[in-house]
Structures are given as structure tokens and as C-alpha cells.
Short mmCIF file of C-alpha atoms in Angstrom, two decimals:
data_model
loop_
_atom_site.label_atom_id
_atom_site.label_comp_id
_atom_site.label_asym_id
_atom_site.label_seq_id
_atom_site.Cartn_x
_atom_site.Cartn_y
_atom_site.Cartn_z
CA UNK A 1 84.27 100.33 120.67
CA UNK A 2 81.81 102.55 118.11
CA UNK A 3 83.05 102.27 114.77
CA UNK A 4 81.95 105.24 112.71
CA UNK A 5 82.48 106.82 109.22
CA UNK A 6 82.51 111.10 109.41
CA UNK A 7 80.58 112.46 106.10
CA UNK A 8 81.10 116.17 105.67
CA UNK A 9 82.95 119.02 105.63
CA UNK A 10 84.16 122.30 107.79
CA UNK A 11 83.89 123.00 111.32
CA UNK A 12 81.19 120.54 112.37
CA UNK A 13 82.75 117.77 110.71
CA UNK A 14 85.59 118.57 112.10
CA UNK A 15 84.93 119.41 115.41
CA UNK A 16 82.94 115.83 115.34
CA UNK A 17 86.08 114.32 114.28
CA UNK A 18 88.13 115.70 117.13
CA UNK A 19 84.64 115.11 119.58
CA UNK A 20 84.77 110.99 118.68
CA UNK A 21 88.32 111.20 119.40
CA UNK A 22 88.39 112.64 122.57
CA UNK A 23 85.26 110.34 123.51
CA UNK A 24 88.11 107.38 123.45
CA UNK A 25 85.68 104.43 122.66
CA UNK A 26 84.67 105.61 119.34
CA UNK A 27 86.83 104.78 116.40
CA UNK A 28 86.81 106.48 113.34
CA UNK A 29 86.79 104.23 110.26
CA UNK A 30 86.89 106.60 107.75
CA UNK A 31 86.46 110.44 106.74
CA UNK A 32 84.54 111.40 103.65
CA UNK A 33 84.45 114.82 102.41
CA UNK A 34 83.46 116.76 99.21
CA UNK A 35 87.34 117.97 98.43
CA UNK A 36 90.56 117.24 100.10
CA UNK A 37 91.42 120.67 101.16
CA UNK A 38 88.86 120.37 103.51
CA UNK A 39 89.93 121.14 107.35
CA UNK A 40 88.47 117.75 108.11
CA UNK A 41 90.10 116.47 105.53
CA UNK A 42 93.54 117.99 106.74
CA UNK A 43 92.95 116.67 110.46
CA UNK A 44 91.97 113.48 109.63
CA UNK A 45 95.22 112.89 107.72
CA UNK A 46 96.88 114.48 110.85
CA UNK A 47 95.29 111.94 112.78
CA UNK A 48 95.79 109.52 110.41
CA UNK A 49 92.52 108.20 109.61
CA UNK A 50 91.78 107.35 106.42
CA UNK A 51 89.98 109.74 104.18
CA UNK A 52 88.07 109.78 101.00
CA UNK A 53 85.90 112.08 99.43
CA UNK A 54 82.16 111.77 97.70
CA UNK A 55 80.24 113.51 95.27
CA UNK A 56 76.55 113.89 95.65
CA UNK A 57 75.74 110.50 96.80
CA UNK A 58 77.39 108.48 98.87
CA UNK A 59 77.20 104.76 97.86
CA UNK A 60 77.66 101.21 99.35
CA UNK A 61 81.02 100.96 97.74
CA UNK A 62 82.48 103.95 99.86
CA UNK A 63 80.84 102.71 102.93
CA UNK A 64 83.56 100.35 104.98
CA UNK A 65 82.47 96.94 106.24
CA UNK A 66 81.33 96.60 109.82
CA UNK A 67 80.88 100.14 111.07
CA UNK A 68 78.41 101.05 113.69
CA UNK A 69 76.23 104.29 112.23
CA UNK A 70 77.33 107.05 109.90
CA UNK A 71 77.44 110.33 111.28
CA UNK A 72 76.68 112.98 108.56
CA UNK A 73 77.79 116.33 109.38
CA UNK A 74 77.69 119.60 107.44
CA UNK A 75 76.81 117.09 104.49
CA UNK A 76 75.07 118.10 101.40
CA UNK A 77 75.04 114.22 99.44
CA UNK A 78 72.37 111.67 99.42
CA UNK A 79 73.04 108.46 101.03
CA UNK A 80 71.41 105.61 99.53
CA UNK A 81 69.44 103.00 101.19
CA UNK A 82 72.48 100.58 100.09
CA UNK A 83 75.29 102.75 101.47
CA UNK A 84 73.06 102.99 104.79
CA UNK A 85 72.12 99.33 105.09
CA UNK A 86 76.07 98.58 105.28
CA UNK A 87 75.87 100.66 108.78
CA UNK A 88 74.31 98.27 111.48
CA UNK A 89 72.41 101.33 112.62
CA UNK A 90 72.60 103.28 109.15
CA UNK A 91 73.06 106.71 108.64
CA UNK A 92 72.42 109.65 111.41
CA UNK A 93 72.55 113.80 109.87
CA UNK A 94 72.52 116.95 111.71
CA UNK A 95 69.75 119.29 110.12
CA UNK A 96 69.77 123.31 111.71
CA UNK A 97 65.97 123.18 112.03
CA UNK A 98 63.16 122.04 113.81
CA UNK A 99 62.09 119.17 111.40
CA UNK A 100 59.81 118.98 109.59
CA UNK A 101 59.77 122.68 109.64
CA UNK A 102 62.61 124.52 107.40
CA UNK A 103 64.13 121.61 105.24
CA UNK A 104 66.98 122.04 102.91
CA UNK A 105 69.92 124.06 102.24
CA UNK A 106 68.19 127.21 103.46
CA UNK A 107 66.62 125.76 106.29
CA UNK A 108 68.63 128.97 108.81
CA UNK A 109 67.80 131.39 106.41
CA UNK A 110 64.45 130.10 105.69
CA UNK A 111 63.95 130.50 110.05
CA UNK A 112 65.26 133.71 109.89
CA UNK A 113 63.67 135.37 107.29
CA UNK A 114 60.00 133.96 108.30
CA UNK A 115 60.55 135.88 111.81
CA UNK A 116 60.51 132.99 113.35
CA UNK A 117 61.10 133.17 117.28
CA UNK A 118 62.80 130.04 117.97
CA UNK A 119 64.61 127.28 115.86
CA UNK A 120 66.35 124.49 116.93
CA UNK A 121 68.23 121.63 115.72
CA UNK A 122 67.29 118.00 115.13
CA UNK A 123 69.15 114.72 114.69
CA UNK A 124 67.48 112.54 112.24
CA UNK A 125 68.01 108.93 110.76
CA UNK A 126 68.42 109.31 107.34
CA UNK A 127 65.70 107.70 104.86
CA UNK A 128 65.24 108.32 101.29
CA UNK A 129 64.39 111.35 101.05
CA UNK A 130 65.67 115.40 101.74
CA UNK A 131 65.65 115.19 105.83
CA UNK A 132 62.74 113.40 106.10
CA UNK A 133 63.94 110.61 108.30
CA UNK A 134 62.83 109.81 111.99
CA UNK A 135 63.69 112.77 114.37
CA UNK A 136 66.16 111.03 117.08
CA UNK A 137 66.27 114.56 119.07
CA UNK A 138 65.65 117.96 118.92
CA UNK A 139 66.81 120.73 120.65
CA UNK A 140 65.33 124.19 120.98
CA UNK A 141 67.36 127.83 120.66
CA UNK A 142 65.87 131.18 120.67
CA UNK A 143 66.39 133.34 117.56
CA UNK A 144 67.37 137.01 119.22
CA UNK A 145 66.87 140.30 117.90
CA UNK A 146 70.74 140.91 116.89
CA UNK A 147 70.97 137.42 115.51
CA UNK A 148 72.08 137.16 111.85
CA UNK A 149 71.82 133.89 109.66
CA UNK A 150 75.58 133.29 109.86
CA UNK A 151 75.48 133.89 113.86
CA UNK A 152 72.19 131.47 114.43
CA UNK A 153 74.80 128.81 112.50
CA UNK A 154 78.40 129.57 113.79
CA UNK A 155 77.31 130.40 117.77
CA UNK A 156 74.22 127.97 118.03
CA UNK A 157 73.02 125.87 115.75
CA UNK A 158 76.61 124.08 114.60
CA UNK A 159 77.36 124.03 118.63
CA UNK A 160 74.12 122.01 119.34
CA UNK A 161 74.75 120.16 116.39
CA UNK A 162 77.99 118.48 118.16
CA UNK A 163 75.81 118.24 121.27
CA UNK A 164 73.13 116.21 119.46
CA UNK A 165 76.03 113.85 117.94
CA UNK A 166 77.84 113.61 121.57
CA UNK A 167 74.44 112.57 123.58
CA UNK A 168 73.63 110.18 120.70
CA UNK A 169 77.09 108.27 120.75
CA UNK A 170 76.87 108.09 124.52
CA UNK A 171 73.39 106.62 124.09
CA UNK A 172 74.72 104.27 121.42
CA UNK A 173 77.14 103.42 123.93
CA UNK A 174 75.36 100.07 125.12
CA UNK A 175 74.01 99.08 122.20
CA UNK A 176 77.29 98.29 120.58
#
């Protein structure tokens, strides 16, 4: 069994939530998110997993004892290297971009508005600094010509996001 703790917030966290559940040999630990009212939040309490939320770092203290990785989705806090050591294989984010290219909050729009072709999205290992971590996979999308920022997000990059999560658990799968 994969013990994991969900940090983040809206429809990929959620949809991750639901994702580990249906998996069946993942457990979730714990939920964090930014505010209650979150629907991650709601379904996790639905579910009744145990939820808590963070601010803009995420420290060892709100980390549970004896997880397997933390899976940060849709989350905009820093996780420090004492809240990721209590993970046995630390902390694993979601970024909508080809890292390095695009970093940040307006890595989409930052795609977008350069003309870019293609973007993509990578699963990283977080490290101390602003997704800068070791790429784990990447995954390529074309950026069409009736694409908008908030399309590229809600119909491909947040879908490929839960991809990237699902093939990483399954590959976790025998190391637990």
C-alpha cells in the first residue's frame, strides 16, 4: 500500500484525490489545502480522510509520519527540505510547462503569449527552490491556433497533469 499526503487545491487536486482512490493500493494519509471550502477539501471530508490546510509553506510538523511521497497538485506553497525529508521519497509537483522553460505562476500564460508551438507538462521532485527540482517526466501537447490560456489548462495541461501522477504511482508501485 502507497501512503500519500494530497497538497493543493481545485480540480487537479481533486481529481488526484478521487484518481489514488480508485487506484485501490494507494492510501491517502492526509489532504492539505489553502482553505476549507476547497472542492478537495469537501471530498476528502466526504471520503473521510483527514484534511488540513497550509499557508505558504508547508512544514515538517504538517507532514504525517511514515508516508510514501507527497503529491503536490495545483499547489502554490513551498515545501521545505524538512517537511520533504519526512516523505521516504519526498515531495513530487505537477508544473504546466516544459521545465526549465516557463517557471512560475504564469508558466501557461508565459507559453502562450511567447507563441510558443508546443508546451507540455513535467513532473518534478521538489528541491529548494521555484520548480527547479529533477524532471521525473515530461509530456508534450501542441498549443493550437484556437487555444486560449484557460483552455491549454482546463482541456490539456491539468488532464496530463493526472496522467503524469497516475504513471508515477504505478511506477512507485514496486518500490514500496
Amino acid at each position: 500500500m502507497i501512503k500519500v499526503m494530497i497538497v493543493g487545491q481545485k480540480w487537479l487536486a481533486e481529481q488526484l484525490l478521487k484518481r489514488c482512490i480508485d487506484m485501490g493500493d494507494i492510501e491517502v494519509v492526509l489532504v492539505s489545502v489553502p482553505c476549507l471550502d476547497d472542492r478537495t477539501a469537501i471530498l476528502a471530508d466526504r471520503l473521510a480522510i483527514p484534511v488540513a490546510t497550509h499557508g505558504k509553506t508547508l512544514v515538517a510538523s504538517a507532514v504525517p509520519d511514515g508516508i510514501d511521497v507527497i503529491l503536490m497538485a495545483h499547489a502554490y506553497c513551498f515545501v521545505g527540505a524538512n517537511a520533504r525529508a519526512k516523505a521516504r521519497l519526498g515531495a513530487i509537483g505537477y508544473h504546466p510547462s516544459l521545465l526549465p522553460a516557463h517557471k512560475g505562476k504564469t508558466a501557461i500564460a508565459d507559453a502562450f503569449n511567447a507563441g510558443d508551438a508546443v508546451t507540455g507538462g513535467s513532473l518534478y521532485q521538489l528541491d529548494d527552490g521555484w520548480d527547479t527540482g529533477m524532471v521525473i517526466d515530461q509530456a508534450i501537447i501542441k498549443i493550437d491556433n484556437n487555444d486560449t490560456i484557460k483552455s491549454l489548462w482546463q482541456d490539456k495541461l491539468a488532464p496530463l497533469g493526472l496522467l503524469l501522477f497516475e504513471n508515477y504511482l504505478k511506477s512507485i508501485r514496486y518500490d514500496i
